[in-house]
PDB file of C-alpha atoms and ligand atoms in Angstrom:
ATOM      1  CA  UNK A   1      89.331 248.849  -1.641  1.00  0.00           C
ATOM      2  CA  UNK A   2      87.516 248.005  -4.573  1.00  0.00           C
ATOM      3  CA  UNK A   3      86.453 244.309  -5.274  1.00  0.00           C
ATOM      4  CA  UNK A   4      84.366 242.573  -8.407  1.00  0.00           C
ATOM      5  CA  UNK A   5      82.910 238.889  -7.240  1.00  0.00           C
ATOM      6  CA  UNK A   6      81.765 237.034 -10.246  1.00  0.00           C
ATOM      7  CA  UNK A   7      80.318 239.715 -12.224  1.00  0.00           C
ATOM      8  CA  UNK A   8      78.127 239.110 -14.715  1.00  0.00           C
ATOM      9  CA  UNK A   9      76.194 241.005 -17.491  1.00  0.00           C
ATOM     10  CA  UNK A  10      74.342 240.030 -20.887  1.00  0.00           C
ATOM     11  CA  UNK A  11      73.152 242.225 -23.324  1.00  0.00           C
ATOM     12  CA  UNK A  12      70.018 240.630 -25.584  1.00  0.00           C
ATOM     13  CA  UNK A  13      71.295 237.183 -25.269  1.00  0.00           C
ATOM     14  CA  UNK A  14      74.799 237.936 -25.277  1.00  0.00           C
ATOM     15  CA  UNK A  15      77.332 237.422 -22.509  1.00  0.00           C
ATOM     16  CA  UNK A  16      79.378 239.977 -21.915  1.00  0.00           C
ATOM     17  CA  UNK A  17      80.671 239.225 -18.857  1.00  0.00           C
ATOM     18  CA  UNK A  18      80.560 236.164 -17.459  1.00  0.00           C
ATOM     19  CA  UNK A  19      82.533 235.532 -14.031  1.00  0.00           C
ATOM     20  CA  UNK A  20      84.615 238.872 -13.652  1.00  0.00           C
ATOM     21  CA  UNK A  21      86.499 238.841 -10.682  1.00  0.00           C
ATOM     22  CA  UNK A  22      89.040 241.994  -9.714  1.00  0.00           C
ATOM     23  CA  UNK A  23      90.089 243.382  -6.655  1.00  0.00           C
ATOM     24  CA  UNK A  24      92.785 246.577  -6.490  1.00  0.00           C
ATOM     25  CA  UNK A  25      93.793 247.982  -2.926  1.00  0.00           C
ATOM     26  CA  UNK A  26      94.633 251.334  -1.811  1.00  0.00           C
ATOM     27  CA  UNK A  27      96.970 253.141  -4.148  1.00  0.00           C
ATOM     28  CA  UNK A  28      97.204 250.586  -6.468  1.00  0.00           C
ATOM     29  CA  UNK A  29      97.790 251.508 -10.112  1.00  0.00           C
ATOM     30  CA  UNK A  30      96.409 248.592 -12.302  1.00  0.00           C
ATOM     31  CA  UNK A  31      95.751 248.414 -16.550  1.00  0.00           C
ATOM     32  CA  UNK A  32      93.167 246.147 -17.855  1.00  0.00           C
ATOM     33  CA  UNK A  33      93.641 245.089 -21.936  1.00  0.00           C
ATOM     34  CA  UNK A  34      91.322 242.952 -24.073  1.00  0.00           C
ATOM     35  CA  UNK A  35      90.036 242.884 -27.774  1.00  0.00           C
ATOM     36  CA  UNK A  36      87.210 245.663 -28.767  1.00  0.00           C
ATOM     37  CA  UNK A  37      83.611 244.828 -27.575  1.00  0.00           C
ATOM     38  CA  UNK A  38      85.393 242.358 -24.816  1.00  0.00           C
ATOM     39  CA  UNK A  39      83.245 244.026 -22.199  1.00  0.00           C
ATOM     40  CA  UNK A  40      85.900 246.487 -20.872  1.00  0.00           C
ATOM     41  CA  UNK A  41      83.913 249.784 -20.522  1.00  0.00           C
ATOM     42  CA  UNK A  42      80.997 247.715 -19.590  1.00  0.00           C
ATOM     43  CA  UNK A  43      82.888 246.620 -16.361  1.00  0.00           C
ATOM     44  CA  UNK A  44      84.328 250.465 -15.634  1.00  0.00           C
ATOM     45  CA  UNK A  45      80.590 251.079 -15.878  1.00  0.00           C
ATOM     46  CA  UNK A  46      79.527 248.981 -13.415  1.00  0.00           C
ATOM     47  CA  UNK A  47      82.582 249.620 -11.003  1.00  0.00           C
ATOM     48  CA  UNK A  48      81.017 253.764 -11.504  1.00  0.00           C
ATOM     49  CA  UNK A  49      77.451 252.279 -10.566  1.00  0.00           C
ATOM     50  CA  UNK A  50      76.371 253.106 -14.287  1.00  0.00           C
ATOM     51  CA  UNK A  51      75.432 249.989 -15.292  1.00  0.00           C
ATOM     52  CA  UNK A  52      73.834 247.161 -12.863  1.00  0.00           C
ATOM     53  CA  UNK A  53      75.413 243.255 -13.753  1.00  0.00           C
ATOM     54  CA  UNK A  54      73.103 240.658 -13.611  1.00  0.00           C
ATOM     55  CA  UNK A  55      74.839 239.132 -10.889  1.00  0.00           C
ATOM     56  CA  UNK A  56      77.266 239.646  -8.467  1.00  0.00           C
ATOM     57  CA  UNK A  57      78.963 241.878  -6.158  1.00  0.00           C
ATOM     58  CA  UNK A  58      80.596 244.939  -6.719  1.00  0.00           C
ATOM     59  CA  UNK A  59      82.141 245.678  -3.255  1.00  0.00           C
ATOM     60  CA  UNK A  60      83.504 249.652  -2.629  1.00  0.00           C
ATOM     61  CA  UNK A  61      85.385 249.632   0.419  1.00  0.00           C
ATOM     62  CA  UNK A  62      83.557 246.578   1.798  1.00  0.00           C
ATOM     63  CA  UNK A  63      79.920 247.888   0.782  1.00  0.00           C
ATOM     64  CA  UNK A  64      77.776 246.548  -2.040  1.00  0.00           C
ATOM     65  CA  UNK A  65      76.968 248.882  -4.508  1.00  0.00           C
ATOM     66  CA  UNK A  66      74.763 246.430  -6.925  1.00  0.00           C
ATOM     67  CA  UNK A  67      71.946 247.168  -4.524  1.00  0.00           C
ATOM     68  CA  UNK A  68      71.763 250.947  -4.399  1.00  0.00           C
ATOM     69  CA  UNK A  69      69.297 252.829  -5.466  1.00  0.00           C
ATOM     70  CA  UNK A  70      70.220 256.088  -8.156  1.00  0.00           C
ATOM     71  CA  UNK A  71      70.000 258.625  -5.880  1.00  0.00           C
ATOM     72  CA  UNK A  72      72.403 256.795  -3.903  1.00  0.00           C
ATOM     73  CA  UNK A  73      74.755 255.951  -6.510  1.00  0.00           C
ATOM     74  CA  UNK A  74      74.829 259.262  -8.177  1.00  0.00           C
ATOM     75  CA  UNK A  75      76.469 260.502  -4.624  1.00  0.00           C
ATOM     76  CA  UNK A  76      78.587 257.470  -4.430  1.00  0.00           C
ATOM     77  CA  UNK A  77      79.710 258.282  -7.291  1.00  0.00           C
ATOM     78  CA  UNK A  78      80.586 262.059  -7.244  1.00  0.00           C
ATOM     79  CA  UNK A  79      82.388 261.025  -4.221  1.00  0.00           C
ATOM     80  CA  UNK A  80      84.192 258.590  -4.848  1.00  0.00           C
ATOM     81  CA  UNK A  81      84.841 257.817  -7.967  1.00  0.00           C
ATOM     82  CA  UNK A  82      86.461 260.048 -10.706  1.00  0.00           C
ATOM     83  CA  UNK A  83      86.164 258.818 -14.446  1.00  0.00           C
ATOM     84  CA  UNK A  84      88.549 259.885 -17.496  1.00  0.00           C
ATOM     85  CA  UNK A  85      87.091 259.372 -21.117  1.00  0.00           C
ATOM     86  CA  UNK A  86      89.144 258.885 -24.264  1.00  0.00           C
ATOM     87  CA  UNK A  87      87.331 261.965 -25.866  1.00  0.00           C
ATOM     88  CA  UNK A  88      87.655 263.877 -22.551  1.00  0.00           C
ATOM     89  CA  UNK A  89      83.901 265.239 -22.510  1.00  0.00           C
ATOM     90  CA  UNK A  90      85.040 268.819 -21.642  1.00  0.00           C
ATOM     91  CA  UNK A  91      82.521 271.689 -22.163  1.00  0.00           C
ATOM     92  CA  UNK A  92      84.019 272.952 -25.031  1.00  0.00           C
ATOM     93  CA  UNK A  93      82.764 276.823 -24.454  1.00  0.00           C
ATOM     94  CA  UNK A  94      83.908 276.504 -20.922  1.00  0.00           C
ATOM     95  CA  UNK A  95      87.113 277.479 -19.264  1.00  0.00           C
ATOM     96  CA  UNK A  96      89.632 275.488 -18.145  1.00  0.00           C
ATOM     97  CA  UNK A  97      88.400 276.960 -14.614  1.00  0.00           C
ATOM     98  CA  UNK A  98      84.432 275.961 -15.444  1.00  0.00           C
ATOM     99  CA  UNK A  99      85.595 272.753 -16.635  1.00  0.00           C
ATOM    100  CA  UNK A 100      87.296 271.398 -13.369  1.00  0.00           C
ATOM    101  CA  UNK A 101      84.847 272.936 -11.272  1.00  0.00           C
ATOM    102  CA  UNK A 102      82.362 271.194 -13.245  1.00  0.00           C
ATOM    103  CA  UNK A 103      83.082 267.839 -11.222  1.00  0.00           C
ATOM    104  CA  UNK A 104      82.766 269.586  -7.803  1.00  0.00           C
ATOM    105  CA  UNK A 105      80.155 272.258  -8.680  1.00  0.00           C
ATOM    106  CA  UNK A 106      77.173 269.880  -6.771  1.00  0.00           C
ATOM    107  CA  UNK A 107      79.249 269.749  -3.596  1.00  0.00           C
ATOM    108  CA  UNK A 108      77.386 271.753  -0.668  1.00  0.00           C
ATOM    109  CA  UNK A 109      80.013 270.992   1.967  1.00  0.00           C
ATOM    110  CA  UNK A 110      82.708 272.966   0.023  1.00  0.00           C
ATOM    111  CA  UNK A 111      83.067 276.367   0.604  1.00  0.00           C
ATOM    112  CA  UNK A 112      83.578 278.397  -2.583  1.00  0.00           C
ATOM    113  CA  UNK A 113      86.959 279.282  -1.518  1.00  0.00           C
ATOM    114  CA  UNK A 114      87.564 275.437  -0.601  1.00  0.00           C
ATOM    115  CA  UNK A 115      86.714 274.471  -4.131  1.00  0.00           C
ATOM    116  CA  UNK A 116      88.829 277.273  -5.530  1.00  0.00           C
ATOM    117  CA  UNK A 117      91.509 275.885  -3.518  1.00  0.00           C
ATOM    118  CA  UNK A 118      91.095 272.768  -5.134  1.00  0.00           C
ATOM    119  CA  UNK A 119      91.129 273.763  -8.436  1.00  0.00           C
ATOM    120  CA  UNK A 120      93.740 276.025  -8.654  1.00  0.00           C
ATOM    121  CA  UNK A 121      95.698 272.562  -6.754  1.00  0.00           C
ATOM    122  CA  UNK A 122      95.013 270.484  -8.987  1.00  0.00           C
ATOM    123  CA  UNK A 123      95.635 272.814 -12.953  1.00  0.00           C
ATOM    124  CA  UNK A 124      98.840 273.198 -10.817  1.00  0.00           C
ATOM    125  CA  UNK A 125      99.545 269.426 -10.533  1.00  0.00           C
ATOM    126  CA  UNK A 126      98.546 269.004 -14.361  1.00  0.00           C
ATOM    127  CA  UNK A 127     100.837 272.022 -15.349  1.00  0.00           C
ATOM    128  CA  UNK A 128      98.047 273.697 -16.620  1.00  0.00           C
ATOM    129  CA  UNK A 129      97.518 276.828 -13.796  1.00  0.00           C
ATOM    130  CA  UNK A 130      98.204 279.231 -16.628  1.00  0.00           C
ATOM    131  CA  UNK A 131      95.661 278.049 -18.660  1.00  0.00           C
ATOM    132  CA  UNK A 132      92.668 278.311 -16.095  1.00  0.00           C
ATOM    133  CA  UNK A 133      90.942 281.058 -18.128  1.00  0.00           C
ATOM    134  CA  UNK A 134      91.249 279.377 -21.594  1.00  0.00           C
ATOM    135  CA  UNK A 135      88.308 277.808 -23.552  1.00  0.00           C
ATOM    136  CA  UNK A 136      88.863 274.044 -23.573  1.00  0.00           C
ATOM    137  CA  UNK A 137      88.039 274.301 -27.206  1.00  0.00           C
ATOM    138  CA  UNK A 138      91.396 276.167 -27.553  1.00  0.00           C
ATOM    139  CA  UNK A 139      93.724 273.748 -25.948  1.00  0.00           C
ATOM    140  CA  UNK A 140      95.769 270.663 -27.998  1.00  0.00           C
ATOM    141  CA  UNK A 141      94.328 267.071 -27.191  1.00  0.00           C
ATOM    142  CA  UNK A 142      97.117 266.289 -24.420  1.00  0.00           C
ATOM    143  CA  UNK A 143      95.697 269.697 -22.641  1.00  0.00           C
ATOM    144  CA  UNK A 144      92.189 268.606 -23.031  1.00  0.00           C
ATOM    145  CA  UNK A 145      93.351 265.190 -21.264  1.00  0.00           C
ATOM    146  CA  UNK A 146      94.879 267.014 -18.309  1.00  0.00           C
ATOM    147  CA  UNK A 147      91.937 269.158 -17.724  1.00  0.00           C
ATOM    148  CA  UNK A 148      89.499 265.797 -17.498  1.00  0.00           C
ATOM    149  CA  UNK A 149      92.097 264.179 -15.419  1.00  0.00           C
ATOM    150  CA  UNK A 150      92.066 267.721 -12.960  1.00  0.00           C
ATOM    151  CA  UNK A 151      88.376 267.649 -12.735  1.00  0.00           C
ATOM    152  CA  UNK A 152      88.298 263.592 -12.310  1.00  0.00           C
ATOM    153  CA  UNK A 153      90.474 264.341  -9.010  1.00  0.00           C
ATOM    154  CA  UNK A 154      88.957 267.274  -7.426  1.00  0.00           C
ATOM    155  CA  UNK A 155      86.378 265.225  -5.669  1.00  0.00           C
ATOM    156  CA  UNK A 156      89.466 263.331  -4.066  1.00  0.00           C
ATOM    157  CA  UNK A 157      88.108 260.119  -5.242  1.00  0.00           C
ATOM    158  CA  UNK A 158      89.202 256.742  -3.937  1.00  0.00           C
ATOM    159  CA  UNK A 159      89.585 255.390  -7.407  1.00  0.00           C
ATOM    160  CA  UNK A 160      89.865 257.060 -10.814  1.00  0.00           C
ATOM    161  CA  UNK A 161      88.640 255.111 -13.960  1.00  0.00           C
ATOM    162  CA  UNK A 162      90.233 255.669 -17.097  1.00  0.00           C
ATOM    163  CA  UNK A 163      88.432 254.500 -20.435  1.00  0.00           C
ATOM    164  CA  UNK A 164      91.735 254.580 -23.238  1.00  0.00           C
ATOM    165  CA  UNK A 165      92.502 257.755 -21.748  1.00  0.00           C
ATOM    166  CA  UNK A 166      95.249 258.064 -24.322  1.00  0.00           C
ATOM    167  CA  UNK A 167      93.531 256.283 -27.254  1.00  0.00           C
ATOM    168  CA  UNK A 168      93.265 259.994 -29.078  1.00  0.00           C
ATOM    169  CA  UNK A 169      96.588 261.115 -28.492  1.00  0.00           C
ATOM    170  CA  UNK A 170      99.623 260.711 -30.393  1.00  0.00           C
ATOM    171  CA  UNK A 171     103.070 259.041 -28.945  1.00  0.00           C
ATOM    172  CA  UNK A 172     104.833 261.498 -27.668  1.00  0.00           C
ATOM    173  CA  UNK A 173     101.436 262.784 -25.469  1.00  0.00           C
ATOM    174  CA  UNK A 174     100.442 259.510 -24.448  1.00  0.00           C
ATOM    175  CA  UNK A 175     103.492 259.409 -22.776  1.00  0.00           C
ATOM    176  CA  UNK A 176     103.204 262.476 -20.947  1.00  0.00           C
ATOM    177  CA  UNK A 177      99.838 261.928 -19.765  1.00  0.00           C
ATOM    178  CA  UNK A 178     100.657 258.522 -18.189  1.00  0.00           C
ATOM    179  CA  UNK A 179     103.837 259.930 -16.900  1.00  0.00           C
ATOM    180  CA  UNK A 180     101.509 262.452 -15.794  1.00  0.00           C
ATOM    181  CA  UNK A 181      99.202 259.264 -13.964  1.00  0.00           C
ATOM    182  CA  UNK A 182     102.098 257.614 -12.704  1.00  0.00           C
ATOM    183  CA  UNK A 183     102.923 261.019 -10.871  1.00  0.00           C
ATOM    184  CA  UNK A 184      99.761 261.677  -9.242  1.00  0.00           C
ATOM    185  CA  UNK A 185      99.448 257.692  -8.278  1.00  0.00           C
ATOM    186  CA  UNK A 186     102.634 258.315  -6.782  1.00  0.00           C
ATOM    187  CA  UNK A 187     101.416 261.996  -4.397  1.00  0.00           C
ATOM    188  CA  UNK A 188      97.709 261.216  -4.245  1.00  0.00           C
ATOM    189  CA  UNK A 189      95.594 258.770  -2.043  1.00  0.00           C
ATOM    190  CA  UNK A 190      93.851 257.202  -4.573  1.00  0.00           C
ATOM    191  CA  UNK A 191      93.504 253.946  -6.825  1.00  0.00           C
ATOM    192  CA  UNK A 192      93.606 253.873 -10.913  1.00  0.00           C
ATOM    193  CA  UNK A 193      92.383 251.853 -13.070  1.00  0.00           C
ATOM    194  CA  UNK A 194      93.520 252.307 -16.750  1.00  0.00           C
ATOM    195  CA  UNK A 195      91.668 251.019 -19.556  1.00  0.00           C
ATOM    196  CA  UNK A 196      93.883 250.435 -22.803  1.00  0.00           C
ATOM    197  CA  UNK A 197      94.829 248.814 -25.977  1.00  0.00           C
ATOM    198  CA  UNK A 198      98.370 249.889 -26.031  1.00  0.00           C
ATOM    199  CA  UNK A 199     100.584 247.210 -24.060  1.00  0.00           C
ATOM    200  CA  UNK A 200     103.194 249.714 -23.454  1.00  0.00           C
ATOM    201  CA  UNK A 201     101.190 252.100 -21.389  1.00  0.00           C
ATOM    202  CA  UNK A 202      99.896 248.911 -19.815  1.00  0.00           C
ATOM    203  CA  UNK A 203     103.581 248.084 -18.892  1.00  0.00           C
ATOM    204  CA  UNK A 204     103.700 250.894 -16.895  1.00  0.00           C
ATOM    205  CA  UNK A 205     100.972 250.273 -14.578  1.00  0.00           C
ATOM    206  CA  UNK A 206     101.656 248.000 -11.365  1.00  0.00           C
ATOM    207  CA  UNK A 207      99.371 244.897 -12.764  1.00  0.00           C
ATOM    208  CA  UNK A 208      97.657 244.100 -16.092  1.00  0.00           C
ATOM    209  CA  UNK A 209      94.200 242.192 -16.474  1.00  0.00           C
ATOM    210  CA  UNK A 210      92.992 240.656 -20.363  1.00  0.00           C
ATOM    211  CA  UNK A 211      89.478 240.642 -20.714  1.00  0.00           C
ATOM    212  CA  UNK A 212      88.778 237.688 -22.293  1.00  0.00           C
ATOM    213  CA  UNK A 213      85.387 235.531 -22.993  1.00  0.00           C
ATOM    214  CA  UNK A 214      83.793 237.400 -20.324  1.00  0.00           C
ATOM    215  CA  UNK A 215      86.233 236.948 -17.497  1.00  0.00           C
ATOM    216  CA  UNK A 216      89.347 239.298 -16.072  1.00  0.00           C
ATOM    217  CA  UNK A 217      92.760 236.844 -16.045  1.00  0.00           C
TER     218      UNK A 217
HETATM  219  N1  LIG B   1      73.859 249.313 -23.823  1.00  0.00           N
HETATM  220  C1  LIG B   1      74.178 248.269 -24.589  1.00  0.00           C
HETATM  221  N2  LIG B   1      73.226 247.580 -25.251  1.00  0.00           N
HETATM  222  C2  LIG B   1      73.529 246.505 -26.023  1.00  0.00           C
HETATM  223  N3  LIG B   1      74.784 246.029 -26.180  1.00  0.00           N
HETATM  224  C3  LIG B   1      75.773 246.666 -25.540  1.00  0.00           C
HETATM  225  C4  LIG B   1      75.543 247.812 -24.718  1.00  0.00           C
HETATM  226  N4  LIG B   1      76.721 248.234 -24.203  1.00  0.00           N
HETATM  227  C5  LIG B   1      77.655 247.399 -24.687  1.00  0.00           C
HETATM  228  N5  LIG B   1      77.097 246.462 -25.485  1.00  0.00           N
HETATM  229  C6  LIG B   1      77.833 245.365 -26.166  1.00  0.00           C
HETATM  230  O1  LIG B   1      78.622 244.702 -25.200  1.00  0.00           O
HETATM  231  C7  LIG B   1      79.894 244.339 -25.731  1.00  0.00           C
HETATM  232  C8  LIG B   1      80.994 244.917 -24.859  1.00  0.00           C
HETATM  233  O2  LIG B   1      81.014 246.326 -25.016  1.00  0.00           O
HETATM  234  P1  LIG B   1      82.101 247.240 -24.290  1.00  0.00           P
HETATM  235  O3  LIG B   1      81.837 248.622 -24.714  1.00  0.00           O
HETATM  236  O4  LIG B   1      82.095 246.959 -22.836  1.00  0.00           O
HETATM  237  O5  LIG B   1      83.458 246.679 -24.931  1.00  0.00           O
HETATM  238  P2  LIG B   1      84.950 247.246 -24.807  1.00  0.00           P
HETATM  239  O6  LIG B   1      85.810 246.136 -24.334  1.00  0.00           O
HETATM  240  O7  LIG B   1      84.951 248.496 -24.001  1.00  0.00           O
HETATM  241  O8  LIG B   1      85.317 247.577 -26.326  1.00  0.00           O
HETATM  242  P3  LIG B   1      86.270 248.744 -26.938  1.00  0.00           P
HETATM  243  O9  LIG B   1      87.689 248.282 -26.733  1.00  0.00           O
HETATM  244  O10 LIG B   1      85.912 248.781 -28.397  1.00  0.00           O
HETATM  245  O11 LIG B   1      85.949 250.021 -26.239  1.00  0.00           O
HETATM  246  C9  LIG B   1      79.887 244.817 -27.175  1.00  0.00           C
HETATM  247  O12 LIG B   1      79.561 243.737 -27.998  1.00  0.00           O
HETATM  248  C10 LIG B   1      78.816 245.878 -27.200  1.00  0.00           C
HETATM  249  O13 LIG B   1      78.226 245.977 -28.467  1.00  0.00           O
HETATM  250 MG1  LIG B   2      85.395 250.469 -24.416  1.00  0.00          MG
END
């Protein structure tokens, strides 16, 4: 579903990537590892339409999406791709409620009772339904994580992108937020790629990439 063809980027001289190639189906679950500054959220980006490579193709279900324009890509991407941060980017005066509906809020063909629906679906599936009217500032790190991951789905993406979604969590919470993944890989019709530098949670993904001098193997 999604596909990289030799992807290649340089920042001021230097190579960041250099011939990336990746391609995860339908429903796939997949990790990618590497050292820091390797080029890993630089390739996320580019997957999201954030950041353009140099050269080659990033296909999305068989279309291009290196040749878009931004008005085009912004759509693409609210629906189609959902994206998890390792400091979770919540609004932190928000509720738990604002905060999902953040990621759907643009949608015109959604009823308000549609996106409701939604939400209320989804804080379910995270275990957090009785938390909806909480400030996210309130809620413990692990809580925070579920709420991004709710409001990463609630577009019903094809592929969620997950940059060290547990790198600010202890232990005991990473582990419940990639049991929590694993779970919603398992009921949901959609691809996800985690980004990670611990090769545990890695091991419990379906395949694991290194980045390594500029290339995915
Ligand atoms: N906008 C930018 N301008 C200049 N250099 C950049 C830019 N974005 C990234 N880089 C450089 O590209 C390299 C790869 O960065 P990237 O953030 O993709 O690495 P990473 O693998 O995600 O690292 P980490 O594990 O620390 O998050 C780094 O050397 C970084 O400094
Ligand atoms: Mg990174």
């Amino acid at each position: 579903m999604f596909k990289l063809e030799n992807i290649s980027k340089q920042y001021k001289g230097q190579q960041v990537l250099k011939a990336a190639n990746l391609e995860i189906g339908e429903k796939e679950m997949i990790s990618i590892m590497g050292r820091s500054g390797a080029g890993k959220s630089t390739l996320l980006g580019i997957m999201a339409g954030l950041i353009k490579p140099d050269s080659g193709r990033a296909l999305f279900k068989g279309e291009d999406l290196t040749h878009l324009d931004e008005e085009t890509l912004a759509g693409f991407r609210l629906k189609h791709i959902g994206i998890v941060f390792q400091d979770f980017k919540l609004i932190p005066s928000l509720s738990v409620y604002d905060n999902i509906l953040l990621g759907i809020y643009p949608r015109r063909d959604l009823s308000k009772s549609d996106k409701a629906g939604r939400i209320h679906g989804l804080a379910k599936r995270v275990g957090l339904e009785h938390k909806l009217k909480e400030k996210a500032d309130n809620l413990s790190g692990g809580e925070k994580q579920r709420v991004a991951i709710a409001r990463s789905l609630v577009n019903q993406p094809g592929i969620v992108l997950a940059d060290e979604p547990t790198g600010n969590l202890d232990a005991a919470t990473s582990d419940s937020i990639m049991s929590l993944f694993r779970e919603l890989h398992q009921t949901l019709q959609t691809s996800f790629i985690i980004v990670t530098h611990d090769r545990e949670i890695a091991q419990k993904t379906e395949r694991t990439y290194i980045m390594q001098e500029g290339e995915l193997i």
